[in-house]
CSV table of C-alpha atoms and ligand atoms in Angstrom, one decimal:
chain,number,residue,atom,x,y,z
A,1,UNK,CA,-22.9,13.5,-15.1
A,2,UNK,CA,-19.3,14.6,-14.5
A,3,UNK,CA,-16.2,13.7,-16.6
A,4,UNK,CA,-14.0,10.9,-15.2
A,5,UNK,CA,-10.9,12.0,-13.3
A,6,UNK,CA,-8.0,10.3,-11.6
A,7,UNK,CA,-6.9,11.0,-8.1
A,8,UNK,CA,-3.9,9.5,-6.3
A,9,UNK,CA,-4.0,9.4,-2.5
A,10,UNK,CA,-0.7,8.8,-0.7
A,11,UNK,CA,0.7,9.4,2.7
A,12,UNK,CA,2.5,7.4,5.4
A,13,UNK,CA,0.9,4.3,6.8
A,14,UNK,CA,-0.9,5.4,9.9
A,15,UNK,CA,-2.0,8.8,8.4
A,16,UNK,CA,-5.5,7.4,8.0
A,17,UNK,CA,-5.8,7.1,4.2
A,18,UNK,CA,-7.9,4.0,4.3
A,19,UNK,CA,-10.5,5.6,6.7
A,20,UNK,CA,-10.6,8.8,4.6
A,21,UNK,CA,-11.1,6.9,1.4
A,22,UNK,CA,-13.9,4.8,2.9
A,23,UNK,CA,-15.6,8.0,4.1
A,24,UNK,CA,-15.2,9.5,0.6
A,25,UNK,CA,-16.9,6.6,-1.0
A,26,UNK,CA,-19.9,7.0,1.3
A,27,UNK,CA,-20.2,10.7,0.5
A,28,UNK,CA,-19.5,10.9,-3.2
A,29,UNK,CA,-21.8,8.9,-5.5
A,30,UNK,CA,-19.5,8.8,-8.5
A,31,UNK,CA,-16.3,8.0,-6.6
A,32,UNK,CA,-14.7,4.6,-7.2
A,33,UNK,CA,-11.5,3.2,-5.6
A,34,UNK,CA,-9.3,0.9,-7.5
A,35,UNK,CA,-8.3,-2.5,-6.0
A,36,UNK,CA,-4.6,-3.1,-6.3
A,37,UNK,CA,-2.7,-6.3,-7.1
A,38,UNK,CA,-0.1,-7.4,-4.6
A,39,UNK,CA,2.3,-10.2,-4.0
A,40,UNK,CA,2.0,-9.9,-0.2
A,41,UNK,CA,0.0,-12.4,1.7
A,42,UNK,CA,-3.5,-11.5,3.0
A,43,UNK,CA,-3.7,-10.2,6.5
A,44,UNK,CA,-6.4,-11.6,8.8
A,45,UNK,CA,-9.8,-10.3,7.6
A,46,UNK,CA,-8.6,-9.2,4.2
A,47,UNK,CA,-10.8,-10.4,1.3
A,48,UNK,CA,-9.7,-11.3,-2.2
A,49,UNK,CA,-10.9,-8.7,-4.7
A,50,UNK,CA,-12.0,-6.3,-1.9
A,51,UNK,CA,-8.8,-5.3,-0.2
A,52,UNK,CA,-6.4,-6.6,-2.9
A,53,UNK,CA,-6.1,-9.1,-5.6
A,54,UNK,CA,-3.5,-11.4,-4.1
A,55,UNK,CA,-1.2,-12.9,-6.7
A,56,UNK,CA,2.1,-14.8,-6.8
A,57,UNK,CA,5.4,-13.4,-8.4
A,58,UNK,CA,4.8,-15.2,-11.7
A,59,UNK,CA,1.4,-13.6,-12.1
A,60,UNK,CA,2.7,-10.2,-11.2
A,61,UNK,CA,5.5,-10.6,-13.8
A,62,UNK,CA,2.9,-11.6,-16.4
A,63,UNK,CA,0.8,-8.5,-15.6
A,64,UNK,CA,3.9,-6.3,-16.1
A,65,UNK,CA,4.8,-8.0,-19.4
A,66,UNK,CA,1.3,-7.4,-20.9
A,67,UNK,CA,1.4,-3.8,-19.7
A,68,UNK,CA,-1.6,-4.6,-17.5
A,69,UNK,CA,-0.4,-2.2,-14.7
A,70,UNK,CA,-0.8,1.5,-14.7
A,71,UNK,CA,2.0,1.7,-12.2
A,72,UNK,CA,3.7,-0.6,-9.7
A,73,UNK,CA,6.2,-0.4,-6.9
A,74,UNK,CA,8.1,-2.4,-4.3
A,75,UNK,CA,6.9,-1.5,-0.8
A,76,UNK,CA,8.4,-3.2,2.3
A,77,UNK,CA,9.6,-6.1,0.1
A,78,UNK,CA,6.4,-6.9,-1.7
A,79,UNK,CA,5.1,-5.7,-5.1
A,80,UNK,CA,1.9,-3.7,-5.5
A,81,UNK,CA,0.3,-2.4,-8.7
A,82,UNK,CA,-2.7,-0.8,-10.1
A,83,UNK,CA,-4.7,-2.7,-12.8
A,84,UNK,CA,-4.8,-0.5,-15.8
A,85,UNK,CA,-8.0,-1.7,-17.5
A,86,UNK,CA,-10.5,-1.2,-14.7
A,87,UNK,CA,-9.1,2.3,-14.0
A,88,UNK,CA,-9.7,3.2,-17.6
A,89,UNK,CA,-13.2,1.7,-17.7
A,90,UNK,CA,-14.3,3.6,-14.6
A,91,UNK,CA,-12.8,6.9,-15.9
A,92,UNK,CA,-14.6,6.4,-19.2
A,93,UNK,CA,-17.9,5.9,-17.2
A,94,UNK,CA,-17.4,9.4,-15.8
A,95,UNK,CA,-16.3,8.3,-12.3
A,96,UNK,CA,-13.9,9.9,-9.9
A,97,UNK,CA,-11.3,7.2,-9.7
A,98,UNK,CA,-9.1,7.0,-6.6
A,99,UNK,CA,-5.8,5.2,-6.3
A,100,UNK,CA,-4.5,4.6,-2.7
A,101,UNK,CA,-0.9,4.0,-3.5
A,102,UNK,CA,2.6,4.9,-2.3
A,103,UNK,CA,4.6,7.9,-3.5
A,104,UNK,CA,6.7,5.9,-6.0
A,105,UNK,CA,3.5,4.9,-7.7
A,106,UNK,CA,2.1,8.4,-7.4
A,107,UNK,CA,4.9,9.9,-9.5
A,108,UNK,CA,4.7,7.1,-12.1
A,109,UNK,CA,1.0,7.9,-12.5
A,110,UNK,CA,1.8,11.6,-12.9
A,111,UNK,CA,4.4,10.8,-15.5
A,112,UNK,CA,2.0,8.7,-17.6
A,113,UNK,CA,-1.1,10.7,-16.9
A,114,UNK,CA,-0.2,14.4,-16.1
A,115,UNK,CA,-3.9,15.3,-15.7
A,116,UNK,CA,-4.0,13.1,-12.5
A,117,UNK,CA,-4.3,15.0,-9.3
A,118,UNK,CA,-2.0,13.9,-6.4
A,119,UNK,CA,-3.3,14.3,-2.8
A,120,UNK,CA,-1.0,13.7,0.2
A,121,UNK,CA,-2.5,12.8,3.5
A,122,UNK,CA,-0.4,13.9,6.5
A,123,UNK,CA,-0.6,12.9,10.1
A,124,UNK,CA,-0.8,16.0,12.4
A,125,UNK,CA,2.7,15.1,13.9
A,126,UNK,CA,5.2,12.3,13.8
A,127,UNK,CA,4.4,11.5,17.4
A,128,UNK,CA,0.7,11.0,16.5
A,129,UNK,CA,1.8,8.8,13.5
A,130,UNK,CA,3.9,6.6,15.7
A,131,UNK,CA,1.2,6.3,18.3
A,132,UNK,CA,-1.3,5.3,15.6
A,133,UNK,CA,1.1,2.6,14.3
A,134,UNK,CA,1.6,1.3,17.8
A,135,UNK,CA,-2.2,1.6,18.6
A,136,UNK,CA,-3.0,-1.0,15.9
A,137,UNK,CA,-1.3,-3.5,18.2
A,138,UNK,CA,-0.6,-5.8,15.2
A,139,UNK,CA,2.9,-4.8,14.3
A,140,UNK,CA,6.2,-5.8,15.8
A,141,UNK,CA,8.8,-3.2,16.9
A,142,UNK,CA,10.8,-4.0,13.8
A,143,UNK,CA,7.9,-3.4,11.5
A,144,UNK,CA,7.0,-0.1,13.3
A,145,UNK,CA,10.6,1.1,12.9
A,146,UNK,CA,10.6,0.2,9.2
A,147,UNK,CA,7.2,2.0,8.7
A,148,UNK,CA,8.5,5.1,10.5
A,149,UNK,CA,11.5,5.2,8.2
A,150,UNK,CA,9.3,4.9,5.1
A,151,UNK,CA,7.0,7.5,6.6
A,152,UNK,CA,9.9,10.0,6.8
A,153,UNK,CA,10.8,9.3,3.2
A,154,UNK,CA,7.3,9.7,2.0
A,155,UNK,CA,6.8,13.0,4.0
A,156,UNK,CA,10.0,14.4,2.4
A,157,UNK,CA,8.1,14.4,-1.0
A,158,UNK,CA,4.8,15.9,0.2
A,159,UNK,CA,5.5,19.3,-1.4
A,160,UNK,CA,5.5,17.7,-4.8
A,161,UNK,CA,1.9,16.7,-4.4
A,162,UNK,CA,-0.9,19.0,-5.7
A,163,UNK,CA,-2.5,19.3,-2.3
A,164,UNK,CA,-1.7,18.2,1.3
A,165,UNK,CA,-4.5,17.4,3.8
A,166,UNK,CA,-3.7,17.1,7.5
A,167,UNK,CA,-5.7,14.3,9.0
A,168,UNK,CA,-6.2,15.6,12.5
A,169,UNK,CA,-9.9,15.7,12.7
A,170,UNK,CA,-11.5,13.0,10.5
A,171,UNK,CA,-14.7,15.0,9.7
A,172,UNK,CA,-12.7,18.0,8.7
A,173,UNK,CA,-10.2,16.0,6.6
A,174,UNK,CA,-13.1,14.2,4.9
A,175,UNK,CA,-14.8,17.5,4.1
A,176,UNK,CA,-11.6,18.9,2.6
A,177,UNK,CA,-11.0,15.8,0.5
A,178,UNK,CA,-14.6,15.8,-0.9
A,179,UNK,CA,-14.3,19.6,-1.6
A,180,UNK,CA,-11.0,19.2,-3.5
A,181,UNK,CA,-12.3,16.3,-5.6
A,182,UNK,CA,-15.6,18.2,-6.3
A,183,UNK,CA,-13.7,21.3,-7.3
A,184,UNK,CA,-11.4,19.4,-9.7
A,185,UNK,CA,-14.2,17.4,-11.2
A,186,UNK,CA,-16.3,20.5,-11.8
A,187,UNK,CA,-13.5,22.5,-13.4
A,188,UNK,CA,-13.2,19.7,-16.0
B,1,5GP,P1,-0.3,-2.5,2.9
B,1,5GP,O1,0.5,-3.6,2.7
B,1,5GP,O2,-0.2,-1.9,4.3
B,1,5GP,O3,-1.8,-2.7,2.5
B,1,5GP,O4,0.2,-1.3,1.9
B,1,5GP,C1,1.5,-0.9,2.0
B,1,5GP,C2,1.7,0.3,1.1
B,1,5GP,O5,1.5,-0.1,-0.3
B,1,5GP,C3,0.8,1.5,1.3
B,1,5GP,O6,1.5,2.7,1.4
B,1,5GP,C4,-0.1,1.5,0.1
B,1,5GP,O7,-0.6,2.8,-0.2
B,1,5GP,C5,0.8,1.0,-0.9
B,1,5GP,N1,0.1,0.4,-2.1
B,1,5GP,C6,-1.1,-0.3,-2.1
B,1,5GP,N2,-1.5,-0.6,-3.3
B,1,5GP,C7,-0.6,0.0,-4.2
B,1,5GP,C8,-0.4,0.0,-5.6
B,1,5GP,O8,-1.2,-0.5,-6.3
B,1,5GP,N3,0.7,0.6,-6.1
B,1,5GP,C9,1.6,1.3,-5.3
B,1,5GP,N4,2.6,1.9,-5.8
B,1,5GP,N5,1.5,1.2,-3.9
B,1,5GP,C10,0.4,0.6,-3.4
């Protein structure tokens, strides 16, 4: 059994973080992904406790006040946070704990847990990123513009991450992600 470790995965929306994390969970027996709490409303197909824990503002405030969140941030007008207790439980069990969170949250995690490793997922180009956002077909022009702006902000901080993985070919990016987590977990 390996020691528990904490990994933050960030990158612009459309870089393919979700798909990569899903692949990672299939390939690594001791990997576990944290489910965040959010004040945003569920999208079609999203399931309570699987994609997020959907809460109202009062409950989010309560979680902050009892120090129940390891980090939290405001993203596109809604609040998102990582429940502290479950992350600690899974790390104590020797699991490789993954947080799929934005860059603001990533740096908060680094400040409180310097041993956490920060992984940045990059799209091959900005054109590819925009095409992926449009390809989803679910977002309005306004939302796409807002997401591209946020993407540029997030990309401007990628050099502060411990490693950057370009998600051009999904198989290759998955292999790189698995290799990095294995390497970190085994050096511990
Ligand atoms: P979405 O609303 O598209 O699911 O997520 C929007 C953004 O919020 C994504 O960049 C995602 O990584 C980020 N996010 C999701 N959960 C958390 C969290 O617990 N903390 C932080 N800081 N960001 C999160």
